[in-house]
Short mmCIF file of C-alpha atoms (C1' of nucleotides) in Angstrom, two decimals:
data_model
loop_
_atom_site.label_atom_id
_atom_site.label_comp_id
_atom_site.label_asym_id
_atom_site.label_seq_id
_atom_site.Cartn_x
_atom_site.Cartn_y
_atom_site.Cartn_z
CA MET A 940 28.18 -53.21 44.58
CA ASP A 941 31.64 -52.80 46.04
CA LYS A 942 34.60 -52.39 43.80
CA LYS A 943 36.71 -54.08 46.44
CA SER A 944 36.41 -57.77 47.05
CA PRO A 945 33.83 -58.20 49.76
CA ILE A 946 34.95 -59.38 53.18
CA LYS A 947 33.48 -62.61 54.42
CA PHE A 948 34.11 -64.32 57.71
CA THR A 949 32.48 -66.59 60.23
CA LEU A 950 29.85 -64.82 62.29
CA THR A 951 29.10 -66.57 65.55
CA GLU A 952 26.01 -65.54 67.42
CA ARG A 953 26.75 -63.17 70.23
CA ASP A 954 26.22 -64.29 73.79
CA GLU A 955 24.35 -61.50 75.55
CA SER A 956 26.51 -61.85 78.63
CA VAL A 957 29.66 -60.95 76.74
CA THR A 958 30.51 -57.38 75.82
CA ILE A 959 30.20 -56.30 72.22
CA SER A 960 33.85 -55.31 72.22
CA LYS A 961 34.95 -58.77 73.23
CA TRP A 962 32.68 -60.45 70.71
CA VAL A 963 33.93 -58.25 67.88
CA TYR A 964 37.52 -58.82 68.91
CA GLU A 965 37.18 -62.59 69.02
CA THR A 966 35.25 -62.73 65.77
CA LEU A 967 37.87 -60.75 63.90
CA ARG A 968 40.67 -62.64 65.60
CA HIS A 969 39.23 -65.94 64.52
CA ALA A 970 38.82 -64.62 60.99
CA VAL A 971 42.45 -63.57 60.78
CA MET A 972 43.88 -66.70 62.37
CA ASN A 973 42.01 -68.92 59.95
CA GLY A 974 42.87 -66.86 56.93
CA GLN A 975 39.40 -65.58 56.16
CA ILE A 976 40.75 -62.11 55.48
CA LEU A 977 43.33 -61.86 52.74
CA PRO A 978 46.65 -60.09 53.21
CA GLY A 979 46.76 -56.63 51.72
CA ARG A 980 43.02 -56.08 51.96
CA ALA A 981 42.35 -52.69 53.53
CA LEU A 982 39.99 -52.88 56.47
CA THR A 983 37.88 -49.89 57.41
CA ILE A 984 36.23 -49.46 60.75
CA ARG A 985 32.88 -48.42 59.36
CA GLU A 986 32.73 -51.30 56.87
CA LEU A 987 33.42 -53.91 59.54
CA ALA A 988 31.01 -52.19 61.88
CA GLY A 989 28.36 -52.48 59.20
CA ILE A 990 29.02 -56.17 58.62
CA LEU A 991 28.96 -56.92 62.33
CA GLY A 992 25.97 -54.71 62.98
CA VAL A 993 27.61 -52.64 65.70
CA SER A 994 28.83 -49.09 66.08
CA PRO A 995 32.37 -48.21 64.99
CA MET A 996 33.57 -48.00 68.57
CA PRO A 997 34.02 -51.69 69.44
CA VAL A 998 35.58 -52.30 66.02
CA ARG A 999 38.18 -49.59 66.64
CA GLU A 1000 39.22 -51.22 69.86
CA ALA A 1001 39.35 -54.68 68.31
CA LEU A 1002 41.49 -53.52 65.40
CA ARG A 1003 43.93 -51.83 67.76
CA GLN A 1004 44.14 -54.94 69.90
CA LEU A 1005 44.82 -57.13 66.89
CA ALA A 1006 47.45 -54.66 65.76
CA THR A 1007 49.27 -54.90 69.08
CA GLU A 1008 49.54 -58.67 68.69
CA ASN A 1009 50.78 -58.09 65.13
CA ALA A 1010 47.82 -59.79 63.55
CA LEU A 1011 47.04 -56.57 61.72
CA GLU A 1012 49.17 -53.69 60.62
CA ILE A 1013 48.36 -50.00 60.97
CA LYS A 1014 50.10 -48.21 58.16
CA ASP A 1015 51.21 -44.58 58.13
CA ASN A 1016 48.07 -43.73 56.18
CA ARG A 1017 46.28 -44.99 59.28
CA ARG A 1018 44.87 -47.73 57.09
CA VAL A 1019 44.53 -51.13 58.69
CA MET A 1020 45.36 -54.30 56.78
CA VAL A 1021 46.51 -57.87 57.12
CA PRO A 1022 50.30 -57.67 56.69
CA ASN A 1023 51.92 -59.12 53.62
CA MET A 1024 54.27 -62.04 53.99
CA THR A 1025 57.92 -62.10 53.03
CA ALA A 1026 60.19 -65.11 52.72
CA MET A 1027 62.41 -64.07 55.60
CA LYS A 1028 59.49 -63.18 57.82
CA PHE A 1029 57.99 -66.57 57.12
CA THR A 1030 61.21 -68.26 58.14
CA GLU A 1031 61.45 -66.22 61.32
CA LEU A 1032 57.87 -67.01 62.26
CA CYS A 1033 58.43 -70.73 61.80
CA GLU A 1034 61.66 -70.70 63.78
CA ALA A 1035 60.00 -68.72 66.56
CA ARG A 1036 57.13 -71.18 66.60
CA MET A 1037 59.54 -74.07 67.06
CA ALA A 1038 61.48 -72.34 69.79
CA LEU A 1039 58.41 -71.23 71.72
CA GLU A 1040 56.18 -74.23 71.24
CA SER A 1041 58.76 -76.89 71.99
CA HIS A 1042 59.56 -74.93 75.12
CA ALA A 1043 55.90 -74.68 76.08
CA ALA A 1044 55.39 -78.38 75.40
CA SER A 1045 58.24 -79.49 77.60
CA ARG A 1046 57.09 -77.25 80.44
CA ALA A 1047 53.58 -78.62 80.15
CA LEU A 1048 54.70 -82.23 80.15
CA PRO A 1049 54.80 -82.68 83.95
CA TYR A 1050 51.18 -81.56 84.21
CA ILE A 1051 49.73 -84.02 81.73
CA ASP A 1052 47.77 -86.49 83.77
CA SER A 1053 45.60 -89.33 82.63
CA PRO A 1054 42.42 -87.35 81.80
CA LYS A 1055 44.40 -84.77 79.89
CA LEU A 1056 46.16 -87.52 77.99
CA LYS A 1057 42.79 -88.93 77.13
CA GLY A 1058 41.66 -85.54 75.85
CA LEU A 1059 44.70 -85.30 73.61
CA ARG A 1060 44.07 -88.78 72.25
CA GLU A 1061 40.51 -87.81 71.44
CA LEU A 1062 41.66 -84.73 69.56
CA ASP A 1063 44.20 -86.82 67.71
CA ARG A 1064 41.43 -89.21 66.71
CA LEU A 1065 39.24 -86.37 65.49
CA ILE A 1066 42.10 -85.04 63.41
CA ASP A 1067 42.53 -88.43 61.76
CA ALA A 1068 38.82 -88.51 61.00
CA ALA A 1069 38.91 -85.02 59.51
CA GLN A 1070 41.86 -86.01 57.37
CA GLU A 1071 39.95 -88.93 55.89
CA GLU A 1072 37.16 -86.65 54.78
CA GLY A 1073 39.69 -84.09 53.61
CA ASN A 1074 38.11 -81.23 55.55
CA LEU A 1075 41.08 -78.88 55.57
CA GLU A 1076 39.52 -76.12 57.64
CA ARG A 1077 38.46 -78.59 60.29
CA ILE A 1078 41.91 -80.14 60.34
CA ASN A 1079 43.47 -76.76 60.99
CA LEU A 1080 41.05 -75.93 63.78
CA LEU A 1081 41.55 -79.29 65.46
CA ASN A 1082 45.29 -79.04 65.04
CA GLN A 1083 45.18 -75.71 66.86
CA ASP A 1084 43.07 -77.30 69.57
CA PHE A 1085 45.57 -80.11 69.97
CA HIS A 1086 48.53 -77.79 70.40
CA ARG A 1087 46.55 -75.46 72.66
CA ALA A 1088 45.39 -78.31 74.85
CA LEU A 1089 48.95 -79.54 75.19
CA TYR A 1090 50.52 -76.21 76.12
CA THR A 1091 47.74 -75.06 78.43
CA ALA A 1092 47.98 -78.25 80.43
CA ASN A 1093 50.53 -76.24 82.38
CA PRO A 1094 48.31 -74.20 84.72
CA HIS A 1095 50.98 -71.55 85.19
CA GLN A 1096 51.79 -71.27 81.52
CA ILE A 1097 52.21 -67.76 80.14
CA SER A 1098 53.41 -68.44 76.62
CA MET A 1099 50.11 -69.34 74.98
CA PRO A 1100 49.31 -65.72 74.09
CA LEU A 1101 52.74 -65.35 72.51
CA ILE A 1102 52.25 -68.54 70.51
CA GLU A 1103 48.84 -67.42 69.34
CA SER A 1104 50.36 -64.19 68.12
CA LEU A 1105 52.58 -66.28 65.85
CA TRP A 1106 49.59 -68.31 64.67
CA LEU A 1107 47.81 -65.07 63.87
CA GLN A 1108 50.69 -63.86 61.76
CA LEU A 1109 51.00 -67.14 59.87
CA GLY A 1110 47.29 -67.78 59.46
CA PRO A 1111 46.41 -65.65 56.44
CA PHE A 1112 49.44 -66.70 54.42
CA LEU A 1113 49.18 -70.40 55.19
CA SER A 1114 45.50 -70.34 54.32
CA LEU A 1115 46.14 -68.63 51.03
CA ALA A 1116 49.03 -70.92 50.20
CA SER A 1117 47.15 -74.11 50.94
CA ARG A 1118 44.19 -72.81 48.99
CA HIS A 1119 46.31 -72.61 45.86
CA LEU A 1120 47.70 -76.07 46.30
CA LYS A 1121 46.11 -79.08 44.65
CA GLU A 1122 47.53 -81.73 46.93
CA HIS A 1123 47.91 -81.25 50.65
CA TYR A 1124 50.67 -83.13 52.37
CA VAL A 1125 49.05 -83.19 55.76
CA VAL A 1126 51.65 -84.49 58.11
CA ASP A 1127 50.77 -86.00 61.42
CA ARG A 1128 53.52 -86.11 63.95
CA HIS A 1129 51.00 -86.25 66.76
CA ASP A 1130 51.46 -89.98 67.23
CA GLU A 1131 55.11 -89.33 67.84
CA ALA A 1132 54.22 -86.56 70.29
CA MET A 1133 51.73 -88.80 72.07
CA ARG A 1134 54.35 -91.48 72.59
CA ALA A 1135 56.79 -88.93 73.97
CA ILE A 1136 54.13 -87.69 76.36
CA GLU A 1137 53.31 -91.20 77.56
CA ASN A 1138 57.00 -91.82 78.18
CA LYS A 1139 57.38 -88.43 79.88
CA ASP A 1140 60.27 -87.84 77.52
CA ALA A 1141 60.65 -84.06 77.25
CA LEU A 1142 63.35 -84.11 74.61
CA ALA A 1143 61.44 -86.50 72.35
CA LEU A 1144 58.36 -84.32 72.78
CA GLN A 1145 60.27 -81.22 71.74
CA LEU A 1146 61.57 -83.03 68.67
CA ALA A 1147 58.09 -84.23 67.76
CA ILE A 1148 56.62 -80.75 68.12
CA ASN A 1149 59.39 -79.24 66.05
CA ALA A 1150 58.90 -81.87 63.37
CA ASP A 1151 55.16 -81.30 63.40
CA ILE A 1152 55.60 -77.57 62.94
CA ARG A 1153 58.32 -77.89 60.34
CA GLU A 1154 56.47 -80.45 58.24
CA GLY A 1155 53.09 -78.86 58.74
CA ILE A 1156 54.36 -75.87 56.83
CA ALA A 1157 56.81 -77.76 54.63
CA PHE A 1158 54.40 -77.68 51.72
CA VAL A 1159 55.57 -74.16 51.02
CA SER A 1160 59.07 -74.52 52.32
CA THR A 1161 60.92 -74.98 49.08
CA PRO A 1162 62.29 -71.57 48.15
CA GLU A 1163 60.58 -71.49 44.76
CA ARG A 1164 57.18 -72.36 46.15
CA LEU A 1165 57.55 -69.92 49.00
CA HIS A 1166 58.36 -67.16 46.55
CA HIS A 1167 55.50 -68.19 44.32
CA PHE A 1168 52.97 -68.04 47.12
CA ILE A 1169 54.24 -64.70 48.32
CA GLU A 1170 53.64 -63.28 44.85
CA GLU A 1171 50.25 -64.90 44.80
CA CYS A 1172 49.58 -63.45 48.21
CA ALA A 1173 50.59 -59.94 47.24
CA TYR A 1174 48.38 -60.15 44.17
CA ALA A 1175 45.37 -61.30 46.17
CA GLY A 1176 45.46 -58.17 48.26
CA ARG A 1177 45.94 -55.89 45.28
CA ASN A 1178 42.47 -54.47 45.65
CA MET B 1013 42.72 -35.86 98.46
CA ASP B 1014 42.53 -39.39 97.16
CA LYS B 1015 42.09 -42.22 99.52
CA LYS B 1016 43.97 -44.42 97.12
CA SER B 1017 47.68 -44.06 96.68
CA PRO B 1018 48.14 -41.58 93.87
CA ILE B 1019 49.51 -42.80 90.57
CA LYS B 1020 52.74 -41.27 89.40
CA PHE B 1021 54.58 -41.98 86.21
CA THR B 1022 56.90 -40.39 83.72
CA LEU B 1023 55.14 -37.90 81.48
CA THR B 1024 56.99 -37.22 78.29
CA GLU B 1025 55.95 -34.22 76.26
CA ARG B 1026 53.72 -35.18 73.38
CA ASP B 1027 54.96 -34.73 69.86
CA GLU B 1028 52.18 -33.04 67.92
CA SER B 1029 52.75 -35.31 64.93
CA VAL B 1030 51.85 -38.41 66.92
CA THR B 1031 48.29 -39.35 67.73
CA ILE B 1032 47.04 -38.94 71.26
CA SER B 1033 46.18 -42.62 71.38
CA LYS B 1034 49.71 -43.65 70.57
CA TRP B 1035 51.22 -41.22 73.04
CA VAL B 1036 48.94 -42.42 75.83
CA TYR B 1037 49.67 -46.04 74.98
CA GLU B 1038 53.42 -45.56 74.99
CA THR B 1039 53.35 -43.50 78.15
CA LEU B 1040 51.38 -46.11 80.07
CA ARG B 1041 53.43 -48.93 78.54
CA HIS B 1042 56.64 -47.31 79.71
CA ALA B 1043 55.17 -46.82 83.14
CA VAL B 1044 54.23 -50.48 83.47
CA MET B 1045 57.46 -51.85 82.08
CA ASN B 1046 59.52 -49.82 84.50
CA GLY B 1047 57.36 -50.62 87.46
CA GLN B 1048 55.92 -47.16 88.04
CA ILE B 1049 52.49 -48.62 88.63
CA LEU B 1050 52.23 -51.10 91.45
CA PRO B 1051 50.58 -54.51 91.07
CA GLY B 1052 47.04 -54.67 92.39
CA ARG B 1053 46.40 -50.98 91.98
CA ALA B 1054 43.05 -50.44 90.27
CA LEU B 1055 43.30 -48.19 87.25
CA THR B 1056 40.29 -46.20 86.12
CA ILE B 1057 39.93 -44.71 82.71
CA ARG B 1058 38.78 -41.33 83.89
CA GLU B 1059 41.52 -41.00 86.48
CA LEU B 1060 44.25 -41.72 83.94
CA ALA B 1061 42.56 -39.45 81.44
CA GLY B 1062 42.65 -36.69 84.03
CA ILE B 1063 46.34 -37.21 84.77
CA LEU B 1064 47.23 -37.29 81.09
CA GLY B 1065 44.96 -34.39 80.24
CA VAL B 1066 43.06 -36.20 77.52
CA SER B 1067 39.57 -37.55 77.05
CA PRO B 1068 38.73 -41.07 78.25
CA MET B 1069 38.70 -42.43 74.71
CA PRO B 1070 42.44 -42.80 74.02
CA VAL B 1071 42.96 -44.19 77.51
CA ARG B 1072 40.37 -46.89 76.90
CA GLU B 1073 42.16 -48.02 73.80
CA ALA B 1074 45.55 -47.96 75.48
CA LEU B 1075 44.34 -50.04 78.43
CA ARG B 1076 42.82 -52.61 76.11
CA GLN B 1077 46.01 -52.81 74.10
CA LEU B 1078 48.10 -53.29 77.22
CA ALA B 1079 45.68 -55.96 78.36
CA THR B 1080 46.12 -57.90 75.13
CA GLU B 1081 49.87 -58.03 75.70
CA ASN B 1082 49.18 -59.16 79.26
CA ALA B 1083 50.71 -56.07 80.78
CA LEU B 1084 47.39 -55.32 82.45
CA GLU B 1085 44.55 -57.50 83.54
CA ILE B 1086 40.86 -56.84 83.00
CA LYS B 1087 39.01 -58.53 85.83
CA ASP B 1088 35.41 -59.73 85.78
CA ASN B 1089 34.40 -56.53 87.56
CA ARG B 1090 35.73 -54.85 84.41
CA ARG B 1091 38.32 -53.27 86.65
CA VAL B 1092 41.78 -52.87 85.16
CA MET B 1093 44.87 -53.52 87.23
CA VAL B 1094 48.50 -54.57 87.08
CA PRO B 1095 48.41 -58.34 87.65
CA ASN B 1096 49.79 -59.79 90.84
CA MET B 1097 52.79 -62.05 90.70
CA THR B 1098 52.92 -65.66 91.80
CA ALA B 1099 55.97 -67.82 92.32
CA MET B 1100 55.10 -70.19 89.49
CA LYS B 1101 54.23 -67.39 87.12
CA PHE B 1102 57.54 -65.75 87.90
CA THR B 1103 59.36 -68.96 87.07
CA GLU B 1104 57.46 -69.41 83.83
CA LEU B 1105 58.18 -65.84 82.78
CA CYS B 1106 61.89 -66.26 83.41
CA GLU B 1107 62.04 -69.57 81.56
CA ALA B 1108 60.12 -68.08 78.64
CA ARG B 1109 62.50 -65.14 78.56
CA MET B 1110 65.47 -67.47 78.33
CA ALA B 1111 63.90 -69.58 75.60
CA LEU B 1112 62.80 -66.63 73.51
CA GLU B 1113 65.71 -64.28 74.01
CA SER B 1114 68.47 -66.80 73.48
CA HIS B 1115 66.67 -67.79 70.31
CA ALA B 1116 66.36 -64.18 69.20
CA ALA B 1117 70.00 -63.53 70.00
CA SER B 1118 71.30 -66.43 67.96
CA ARG B 1119 69.14 -65.48 65.00
CA ALA B 1120 70.39 -61.91 65.19
CA LEU B 1121 74.02 -62.91 65.37
CA PRO B 1122 74.65 -63.17 61.60
CA TYR B 1123 73.42 -59.60 61.15
CA ILE B 1124 75.73 -57.95 63.67
CA ASP B 1125 78.23 -56.01 61.64
CA SER B 1126 80.94 -53.69 62.82
CA PRO B 1127 78.83 -50.54 63.42
CA LYS B 1128 76.23 -52.54 65.31
CA LEU B 1129 78.95 -54.14 67.39
CA LYS B 1130 80.23 -50.69 68.15
CA GLY B 1131 76.77 -49.62 69.26
CA LEU B 1132 76.52 -52.57 71.60
CA ARG B 1133 79.93 -51.77 73.08
CA GLU B 1134 78.81 -48.20 73.69
CA LEU B 1135 75.69 -49.39 75.49
CA ASP B 1136 77.78 -51.78 77.55
CA ARG B 1137 80.05 -48.89 78.51
CA LEU B 1138 77.09 -46.74 79.53
CA ILE B 1139 75.76 -49.55 81.68
CA ASP B 1140 79.10 -49.80 83.47
CA ALA B 1141 79.03 -46.06 84.08
CA ALA B 1142 75.49 -46.21 85.43
CA GLN B 1143 76.49 -49.05 87.73
CA GLU B 1144 79.29 -46.98 89.26
CA GLU B 1145 76.90 -44.20 90.16
CA GLY B 1146 74.37 -46.77 91.34
CA ASN B 1147 71.54 -45.36 89.23
CA LEU B 1148 69.30 -48.40 89.23
CA GLU B 1149 66.57 -47.03 87.00
CA ARG B 1150 69.11 -45.98 84.40
CA ILE B 1151 70.75 -49.40 84.56
CA ASN B 1152 67.46 -51.08 83.83
CA LEU B 1153 66.66 -48.81 80.91
CA LEU B 1154 70.09 -49.27 79.39
CA ASN B 1155 69.94 -53.00 79.94
CA GLN B 1156 66.68 -53.07 78.00
CA ASP B 1157 68.33 -51.03 75.27
CA PHE B 1158 71.22 -53.46 75.08
CA HIS B 1159 69.00 -56.49 74.68
CA ARG B 1160 66.73 -54.70 72.27
CA ALA B 1161 69.62 -53.53 70.13
CA LEU B 1162 70.97 -57.06 69.99
CA TYR B 1163 67.73 -58.76 69.00
CA THR B 1164 66.59 -56.12 66.54
CA ALA B 1165 69.86 -56.34 64.67
CA ASN B 1166 68.02 -59.03 62.74
CA PRO B 1167 66.02 -56.98 60.23
CA HIS B 1168 63.47 -59.76 59.77
CA GLN B 1169 63.05 -60.40 63.46
CA ILE B 1170 59.50 -60.88 64.70
CA SER B 1171 60.09 -61.91 68.32
CA MET B 1172 60.81 -58.53 69.85
CA PRO B 1173 57.13 -57.80 70.55
CA LEU B 1174 56.80 -61.17 72.25
CA ILE B 1175 59.88 -60.50 74.36
CA GLU B 1176 58.62 -57.08 75.34
CA SER B 1177 55.39 -58.65 76.49
CA LEU B 1178 57.45 -60.70 78.95
CA TRP B 1179 59.33 -57.61 80.08
CA LEU B 1180 56.00 -55.90 80.67
CA GLN B 1181 54.80 -58.73 82.84
CA LEU B 1182 58.00 -58.85 84.87
CA GLY B 1183 58.50 -55.11 85.15
CA PRO B 1184 56.23 -54.17 88.04
CA PHE B 1185 57.29 -57.09 90.22
CA LEU B 1186 61.02 -56.73 89.58
CA SER B 1187 60.80 -53.03 90.30
CA LEU B 1188 58.98 -53.59 93.54
CA ALA B 1189 61.33 -56.37 94.59
CA SER B 1190 64.48 -54.40 93.89
CA ARG B 1191 63.00 -51.41 95.66
CA HIS B 1192 62.74 -53.43 98.87
CA LEU B 1193 66.26 -54.71 98.63
CA LYS B 1194 69.18 -52.94 100.27
CA GLU B 1195 71.97 -54.39 98.21
CA HIS B 1196 71.69 -54.96 94.49
CA TYR B 1197 73.70 -57.73 92.97
CA VAL B 1198 73.82 -56.23 89.53
CA VAL B 1199 75.26 -58.89 87.33
CA ASP B 1200 76.90 -58.11 84.06
CA ARG B 1201 77.19 -60.97 81.65
CA HIS B 1202 77.37 -58.56 78.77
CA ASP B 1203 81.13 -58.92 78.45
CA GLU B 1204 80.62 -62.62 77.97
CA ALA B 1205 77.93 -61.92 75.37
CA MET B 1206 80.16 -59.43 73.59
CA ARG B 1207 82.95 -61.97 73.28
CA ALA B 1208 80.54 -64.54 71.89
CA ILE B 1209 79.31 -62.02 69.34
CA GLU B 1210 82.84 -61.15 68.26
CA ASN B 1211 83.60 -64.83 67.81
CA LYS B 1212 80.29 -65.38 66.00
CA ASP B 1213 79.68 -68.19 68.47
CA ALA B 1214 75.91 -68.68 68.59
CA LEU B 1215 75.95 -71.26 71.35
CA ALA B 1216 78.17 -69.19 73.61
CA LEU B 1217 75.92 -66.20 72.98
CA GLN B 1218 72.85 -68.17 73.98
CA LEU B 1219 74.56 -69.28 77.15
CA ALA B 1220 75.61 -65.74 77.96
CA ILE B 1221 72.10 -64.38 77.41
CA ASN B 1222 70.59 -67.12 79.53
CA ALA B 1223 73.09 -66.43 82.28
CA ASP B 1224 72.42 -62.71 82.09
CA ILE B 1225 68.69 -63.26 82.41
CA ARG B 1226 68.99 -65.85 85.13
CA GLU B 1227 71.40 -63.84 87.26
CA GLY B 1228 69.72 -60.54 86.55
CA ILE B 1229 66.70 -61.83 88.41
CA ALA B 1230 68.54 -64.12 90.77
CA PHE B 1231 68.30 -61.61 93.57
CA VAL B 1232 64.79 -62.85 94.18
CA SER B 1233 65.31 -66.39 93.05
CA THR B 1234 65.70 -68.08 96.40
CA PRO B 1235 62.28 -69.49 97.26
CA GLU B 1236 62.01 -67.64 100.55
CA ARG B 1237 62.86 -64.28 99.04
CA LEU B 1238 60.54 -64.85 96.12
CA HIS B 1239 57.71 -65.64 98.49
CA HIS B 1240 58.55 -62.66 100.64
CA PHE B 1241 58.45 -60.26 97.71
CA ILE B 1242 55.20 -61.67 96.44
CA GLU B 1243 53.62 -60.98 99.82
CA GLU B 1244 55.12 -57.53 99.80
CA CYS B 1245 53.81 -57.06 96.31
CA ALA B 1246 50.29 -58.13 97.16
CA TYR B 1247 50.32 -55.78 100.13
CA ALA B 1248 51.44 -52.83 98.04
CA GLY B 1249 48.42 -53.16 95.83
CA ARG B 1250 46.05 -53.55 98.73
CA ASN B 1251 44.50 -50.16 98.07
"C1'" DT C 4 30.22 -52.76 117.78
"C1'" DG C 5 29.22 -55.07 113.52
"C1'" DA C 6 26.40 -56.81 109.78
"C1'" DG C 7 22.85 -55.65 106.65
"C1'" DT C 8 20.37 -52.07 103.58
"C1'" DG C 9 19.09 -48.34 101.03
"C1'" DT C 10 20.73 -44.43 98.31
"C1'" DA C 11 24.20 -41.68 95.80
"C1'" DT C 12 28.28 -41.76 93.21
"C1'" DT C 13 31.51 -43.55 90.06
"C1'" DT C 14 32.67 -46.74 86.59
"C1'" DG C 15 32.98 -49.05 81.85
"C1'" DT C 16 30.41 -49.51 77.69
"C1'" DG C 17 28.76 -48.21 73.45
"C1'" DA C 18 26.66 -44.76 70.30
"C1'" DT C 19 26.94 -40.33 68.15
"C1'" DC C 20 29.04 -36.14 66.50
"C1'" DA C 21 32.64 -32.77 64.78
"C1'" DC C 22 36.78 -32.20 62.55
"C1'" DG C 23 40.89 -32.61 59.70
"C1'" DA C 24 43.26 -35.68 56.78
"C1'" DA C 25 43.36 -39.05 53.19
"C1'" DA C 26 41.54 -41.20 49.12
"C1'" DG C 27 38.70 -41.25 45.23
"C1'" DT C 28 36.57 -38.77 41.15
"C1'" DA C 29 35.92 -35.88 37.43
"C1'" DG C 30 37.42 -32.47 34.56
"C1'" DT C 31 41.02 -30.09 32.09
"C1'" DA C 32 45.32 -29.19 29.78
"C1'" DG C 33 49.35 -31.11 27.60
"C1'" DC D 674 46.25 -41.30 26.24
"C1'" DT D 675 48.62 -39.23 30.28
"C1'" DA D 676 49.51 -35.89 34.05
"C1'" DC D 677 47.75 -32.42 36.89
"C1'" DT D 678 44.12 -30.04 39.63
"C1'" DA D 679 39.83 -28.97 42.10
"C1'" DC D 680 36.08 -31.09 44.24
"C1'" DT D 681 33.57 -34.62 46.69
"C1'" DT D 682 33.43 -38.43 49.57
"C1'" DT D 683 35.13 -41.43 53.01
"C1'" DC D 684 38.08 -42.31 56.68
"C1'" DG D 685 40.25 -42.30 61.49
"C1'" DT D 686 40.54 -39.58 65.57
"C1'" DG D 687 38.97 -37.85 69.65
"C1'" DA D 688 35.36 -35.68 72.58
"C1'" DT D 689 30.80 -36.02 74.53
"C1'" DC D 690 26.65 -38.22 76.09
"C1'" DA D 691 23.32 -41.86 77.83
"C1'" DC D 692 22.88 -45.87 80.31
"C1'" DA D 693 23.40 -49.88 83.21
"C1'" DA D 694 26.31 -52.08 86.34
"C1'" DA D 695 29.40 -51.86 90.02
"C1'" DT D 696 31.07 -49.46 93.99
"C1'" DA D 697 31.11 -46.48 98.04
"C1'" DC D 698 28.75 -44.46 101.71
"C1'" DA D 699 25.65 -43.32 105.27
"C1'" DC D 700 22.16 -45.23 108.00
"C1'" DT D 701 19.60 -48.65 110.57
"C1'" DC D 702 18.90 -52.57 113.37
"C1'" DA D 703 20.74 -56.54 115.89
#
DNA sequence: TGAGTGTATTTGTGATCACGAAAGTAGTAG
DNA sequence: CTACTACTTTCGTGATCACAAATACACTCA
């Protein structure tokens, strides 16, 4: 039995046509983005390799890749862990999200044709359904899909990887924070965004996206709560 | 003798205290950002390992890391190369730079105290000196230093890695374009930025940064020239 | 001369091993 | 009970090897 809290994350079956490296990378990436690995928890190559049933090699590469997008942190000890959150870092990440995503949304707007609009409406509908059944994990996944679908409507878009880096950095903390919260104020500014898209109103779209981001993380945004969750977060990764 | 054009890039001496992986990564990253490796050129692990005098292992990791920040591209063939530029991609990169960097600048503004201001002035002075002697490579390096010093004045800043990813993607093309240009319209909006900083005027600073970025790459911004350089660029990487 | 074909070479991938450094453990002295 | 030390284990790093896929090359046939 491990003295450390065991690591658990979603294991998707590997498609034979994809390299082991890529599969490991995407599995770990998904785990981090959806907060399945707690901040502060030390990750070792051999342990992950054992869980995933592969040799240490692909895991090494995946950890390094995740570190370069700041999803993981390689400390001086050469230990790899999910970074801890600070109040200021949290603020900066949210502000960066608003700046980048509102920009990406407005640059995608001209490319949203009727089928793409339909796809967004469908995602919006699925989110509403998931909210009724209170499936928080599903809501988060669908919310990501909605934003991703919007931004990647621009075929020349280059900012999605940057945005995902921010999602990766926020994921573990937001997951932990929402886990310790009884009531979830799930805000849905997507209707507002949809209207802006239909009207081809870039400014209104930017405002809707900013509101969606700001309110989507507002449940921790009061200074006291933020501080509380950061403490909580630091404790969770204690061992 | 190689049939392919040989790869040449700056080789800094390795500090023994730093891991080989890190040294290789930073060496290759510097080479890409400053356009020492042409777009379209196929990079092989063993070739780079030979040049750097290390085993293939650290090179593999470095190439993967650079690929995750979109500095390199791993094609379906599993071949690694510097991505080719397109007109739309170029536009998107520039727009993203303006959105991200003006944001980073305004969020750094409150943290710029007197010693940091002095440091920025010194960099500005060095840039002027480099301009007089027409040392284009030195101008570019110092210009990067100026922007980096400005944005990282914010101790909680998290957008510098994202910004550098954009620099990495623009580097090879800008280098190639400027290399094929007789006259260089080196613009210097730094004075304007410095005044905005002194006045603690966030909006003016954002405008100055945007102008600096826009004009710094304006020498290729006419559609015909852009198209011309893209052709040139594609040809350079032919073999 | 040019397109197709077989072989030889080179490539990325992934596993394994050796080594030094870091962390964990037990024992001892204060 | 606490602080220090010696020992054991575990870890990341980097080199090497085996293998399959992709590429390059020489050759043949139209």
